[in-house]
XYZ file of C-alpha atoms in Angstrom:
316
model
C 76.678 -165.449 181.226
C 75.416 -166.155 177.650
C 72.375 -163.998 177.447
C 70.731 -161.444 179.593
C 67.041 -160.763 179.361
C 65.684 -161.097 182.899
C 66.536 -161.158 186.510
C 67.195 -164.846 186.651
C 70.177 -164.444 184.268
C 72.156 -162.397 186.696
C 72.264 -164.827 189.469
C 72.208 -163.955 193.222
C 71.475 -160.331 193.543
C 73.665 -159.679 196.493
C 76.664 -160.921 194.535
C 75.637 -158.818 191.519
C 75.341 -155.688 193.536
C 78.708 -156.244 195.229
C 80.194 -156.682 191.722
C 78.511 -153.479 190.538
C 79.842 -151.454 193.441
C 83.352 -152.924 192.812
C 83.012 -151.888 189.089
C 81.678 -148.438 190.021
C 84.766 -147.834 192.256
C 87.073 -148.441 189.235
C 85.372 -148.414 185.988
C 88.626 -149.249 183.954
C 89.950 -152.025 185.984
C 88.763 -154.469 183.327
C 89.746 -152.457 180.254
C 91.778 -155.319 178.700
C 88.818 -157.666 178.898
C 87.133 -156.266 175.811
C 90.260 -155.709 173.662
C 89.697 -156.730 170.107
C 85.945 -157.612 170.959
C 83.065 -155.707 169.263
C 79.705 -154.928 170.637
C 76.822 -154.294 168.178
C 74.006 -152.344 169.627
C 70.836 -152.580 167.447
C 67.948 -150.137 168.011
C 64.462 -150.548 166.661
C 63.424 -147.713 168.970
C 64.689 -144.394 170.159
C 67.022 -144.212 173.098
C 69.101 -141.737 175.200
C 70.200 -143.303 178.495
C 70.385 -146.875 177.152
C 72.529 -145.871 174.018
C 74.905 -143.587 176.013
C 75.409 -145.737 179.079
C 75.855 -149.021 177.240
C 78.288 -147.528 174.718
C 80.188 -146.012 177.620
C 80.094 -149.266 179.588
C 81.593 -151.095 176.449
C 84.282 -148.381 176.084
C 85.255 -148.790 179.773
C 85.943 -152.525 178.965
C 88.033 -151.681 175.913
C 85.387 -152.784 173.440
C 84.787 -151.506 169.921
C 81.260 -150.466 169.431
C 79.015 -150.588 166.339
C 75.516 -148.827 166.603
C 72.795 -149.614 164.124
C 69.493 -147.712 163.998
C 67.110 -149.936 162.198
C 65.046 -147.974 159.528
C 67.545 -145.109 159.726
C 70.314 -145.484 157.195
C 69.724 -149.158 156.568
C 67.099 -151.397 154.943
C 63.663 -151.611 156.633
C 63.511 -155.046 158.101
C 60.621 -157.456 158.133
C 60.237 -159.333 161.292
C 57.250 -161.693 160.547
C 57.472 -165.177 158.902
C 55.317 -166.149 155.944
C 54.752 -162.597 154.743
C 55.008 -161.669 151.036
C 57.579 -158.919 151.051
C 56.030 -156.722 148.480
C 55.970 -153.592 150.688
C 58.593 -151.156 151.922
C 60.659 -153.768 153.857
C 63.522 -154.985 151.691
C 65.235 -157.441 154.009
C 64.069 -160.044 156.405
C 65.347 -160.228 159.900
C 66.250 -163.876 159.419
C 68.838 -162.887 156.906
C 69.956 -159.762 158.577
C 70.463 -161.359 162.022
C 73.159 -163.953 161.082
C 74.932 -161.163 158.934
C 75.003 -158.903 161.980
C 76.555 -161.764 164.011
C 79.419 -162.019 161.532
C 80.632 -158.471 162.469
C 80.614 -158.591 166.335
C 81.079 -160.573 169.460
C 78.116 -159.588 171.557
C 74.700 -158.074 170.453
C 72.361 -155.648 172.367
C 68.844 -155.295 171.165
C 66.304 -152.715 171.870
C 62.723 -153.402 170.543
C 59.538 -152.173 172.293
C 56.163 -153.712 172.426
C 53.824 -152.746 169.547
C 50.903 -152.839 172.006
C 48.566 -154.108 169.311
C 48.972 -157.863 169.735
C 49.654 -159.085 173.240
C 50.547 -162.571 172.273
C 53.203 -161.160 169.872
C 54.568 -158.809 172.430
C 54.744 -161.247 175.268
C 56.370 -164.001 173.014
C 59.259 -161.521 172.618
C 59.675 -162.449 168.964
C 62.353 -159.951 168.019
C 64.865 -160.547 170.671
C 64.248 -164.372 170.738
C 65.136 -164.339 166.948
C 68.418 -162.768 167.737
C 69.174 -165.283 170.448
C 68.234 -168.102 168.075
C 69.866 -167.007 164.901
C 72.721 -164.601 165.540
C 75.221 -167.199 166.938
C 76.259 -164.484 169.397
C 75.569 -163.791 173.110
C 72.538 -161.342 173.270
C 71.326 -158.790 175.937
C 68.309 -156.848 176.216
C 68.564 -153.072 176.052
C 64.721 -153.098 176.513
C 62.309 -155.620 174.994
C 58.652 -155.884 174.823
C 58.061 -157.069 178.251
C 61.259 -156.377 180.342
C 63.949 -153.739 180.686
C 66.551 -155.606 182.898
C 69.423 -153.064 182.473
C 67.218 -150.425 183.936
C 65.897 -152.602 186.787
C 69.457 -153.693 187.663
C 70.430 -149.983 187.849
C 67.355 -149.262 189.918
C 68.528 -152.113 192.446
C 71.991 -150.778 192.683
C 70.618 -147.276 193.360
C 68.275 -148.562 196.118
C 71.120 -150.390 197.695
C 73.273 -147.343 197.801
C 70.547 -144.973 199.176
C 68.642 -147.283 201.610
C 68.942 -146.462 205.343
C 67.450 -149.755 206.564
C 67.948 -153.424 205.648
C 64.412 -153.948 204.427
C 63.109 -150.755 202.960
C 59.462 -150.254 201.729
C 59.468 -149.599 197.942
C 56.271 -148.539 196.158
C 55.727 -148.472 192.437
C 52.976 -146.117 191.521
C 51.253 -145.878 188.281
C 51.023 -142.162 187.108
C 49.172 -140.614 184.276
C 50.648 -140.131 180.760
C 49.048 -138.828 177.533
C 50.211 -141.830 175.404
C 50.079 -145.606 175.699
C 53.351 -146.901 177.118
C 54.618 -150.629 177.314
C 54.618 -152.513 180.506
C 58.440 -153.315 180.109
C 59.727 -151.105 182.879
C 57.004 -151.816 185.557
C 57.163 -155.529 184.745
C 60.896 -155.612 184.986
C 60.984 -153.429 188.065
C 58.459 -155.667 189.779
C 60.421 -158.852 188.793
C 63.602 -157.496 190.325
C 62.006 -156.118 193.480
C 60.301 -159.465 193.999
C 63.808 -161.067 193.968
C 64.785 -158.984 196.920
C 63.520 -159.155 200.524
C 62.128 -155.543 200.352
C 58.675 -154.675 201.348
C 57.159 -154.078 197.815
C 53.833 -152.554 197.001
C 52.274 -151.759 193.535
C 49.519 -149.211 193.286
C 47.541 -148.307 190.227
C 43.916 -147.595 189.174
C 41.612 -150.554 188.471
C 42.108 -151.791 184.930
C 45.913 -151.444 185.099
C 46.735 -154.876 186.621
C 50.054 -156.289 185.335
C 50.897 -159.718 184.260
C 52.260 -162.455 186.596
C 55.384 -160.136 187.158
C 53.532 -158.815 190.286
C 54.660 -161.858 192.090
C 54.343 -161.536 195.783
C 53.878 -157.794 195.638
C 50.940 -156.187 197.558
C 48.660 -154.532 195.145
C 46.875 -151.486 196.674
C 44.408 -149.489 194.473
C 44.504 -146.606 197.173
C 47.580 -144.575 196.135
C 47.693 -142.638 199.338
C 47.448 -145.789 201.503
C 50.176 -147.410 199.464
C 52.563 -144.545 199.813
C 52.304 -144.327 203.746
C 55.686 -145.033 205.293
C 57.396 -145.646 201.874
C 61.191 -145.327 201.715
C 61.333 -145.270 197.858
C 58.740 -144.143 195.405
C 59.117 -145.403 191.918
C 56.602 -143.653 189.575
C 55.830 -145.026 186.120
C 53.064 -145.093 183.657
C 51.944 -148.165 181.683
C 49.147 -149.031 179.387
C 46.473 -151.652 180.275
C 47.548 -155.261 180.090
C 44.318 -157.135 180.469
C 42.029 -157.914 177.536
C 40.025 -156.428 175.868
C 41.939 -153.164 176.625
C 45.520 -154.290 176.082
C 47.716 -151.390 174.998
C 45.092 -148.709 175.730
C 45.051 -145.643 177.849
C 42.143 -145.996 180.341
C 42.788 -142.905 182.428
C 44.857 -139.807 182.461
C 43.667 -139.024 185.918
C 46.006 -136.295 187.316
C 45.019 -137.200 190.793
C 47.718 -139.895 190.505
C 50.350 -137.427 189.634
C 53.242 -137.672 192.363
C 53.260 -134.294 194.191
C 54.563 -132.965 197.354
C 51.321 -133.834 199.181
C 51.784 -137.559 198.180
C 55.464 -137.585 199.116
C 54.588 -136.178 202.536
C 52.811 -139.421 203.283
C 55.987 -141.411 203.024
C 58.870 -141.852 205.464
C 60.874 -139.034 203.721
C 61.089 -141.236 200.642
C 63.400 -140.923 197.729
C 61.895 -140.322 194.364
C 62.788 -142.605 191.436
C 61.951 -142.687 187.732
C 63.570 -144.420 184.772
C 63.360 -141.229 182.628
C 62.288 -139.604 180.361
C 59.620 -138.275 182.479
C 56.618 -136.164 181.651
C 56.853 -133.293 184.239
C 53.535 -132.370 185.938
C 51.896 -135.416 184.487
C 54.007 -138.206 186.125
C 55.530 -136.040 188.804
C 55.620 -132.204 189.694
C 58.458 -130.005 189.301
C 58.995 -129.597 193.012
C 59.232 -133.272 193.631
C 61.587 -134.237 190.850
C 63.830 -131.234 191.621
C 63.908 -131.897 195.337
C 66.801 -133.130 197.425
C 65.040 -136.495 197.676
C 64.942 -137.014 193.993
C 67.502 -139.523 192.926
C 66.650 -139.802 189.181
C 70.115 -138.696 188.141
C 72.013 -141.083 190.328
C 69.612 -143.698 189.071
C 70.397 -142.821 185.410
C 74.066 -142.761 186.150
C 73.907 -146.294 187.400
C 72.801 -147.386 183.952
C 76.480 -147.315 182.936
C 77.266 -149.503 185.918
C 74.566 -152.150 185.248
C 75.484 -152.392 181.533
C 79.131 -152.804 182.495
C 78.547 -155.632 184.882
C 76.477 -157.408 182.257
C 79.023 -156.910 179.393
C 81.889 -157.904 181.792
C 80.201 -161.252 182.541
C 79.411 -161.867 179.004
C 82.996 -161.191 177.889
C 84.235 -163.465 180.678
C 82.156 -166.253 179.225
C 83.353 -165.941 175.658
């Protein structure tokens, strides 16, 4: 596998999950694979789980790791072509990228959507420049439109906890005080649509997603959507459709996932990618309940990253 940015890069999901469970059973079985290889992790945005889990995954494989926080301890980088660089950005990404490629074997990039220009965000200009100019295999640690490492971990988690062959998975919008990108819901929808699960998306009017919804059933009545669910995946995202792209249209607390909502399900497991705004996205009692699997879900971030890195190392 040369690059990893979306579900199609991982191949058949049943094979990927089997590999993930094998890796999870012995995380150091492939520790010789990364010997004398270097991973460079480049962060344009903050991170906790992605940083820790990906670095741990690389270490499990015997890799050296370099972590670069852009704009913190390095030159501020210009990302746009044709600009007159007379401001506070001292170096252009087009020079910085091939230089970074000189110092490593694999590059991971984290760069969020700006939520100002939909065309720019959905063209994925930052990560695509790394793919084009670095000369190295590149994987997404969350980009403007997708977060595939998270979605792979979500899939592994569902496969571990499901009690029926075809569970009902519901992704529900929930309120948040700030505008958030569509990357996680886009990616989760993309991966769920690649399974044979019953997949439902519920959100208020105005929060329709891009074509990532695929064959999912969209239900605007949250309570109706949650009926009989086996997994409830809560997430906020800003509006996608024009003229409201990137805007917060609602902070309606009636969409918060609480015990009353979970009682409508078939004793569903609660999922969230974290970090989570308690008592906005989900109430304390739900996230602290025995049916909350947000911690095992987060732990599987190490496994999803390790499978991706393993495959990339095997292709070098």
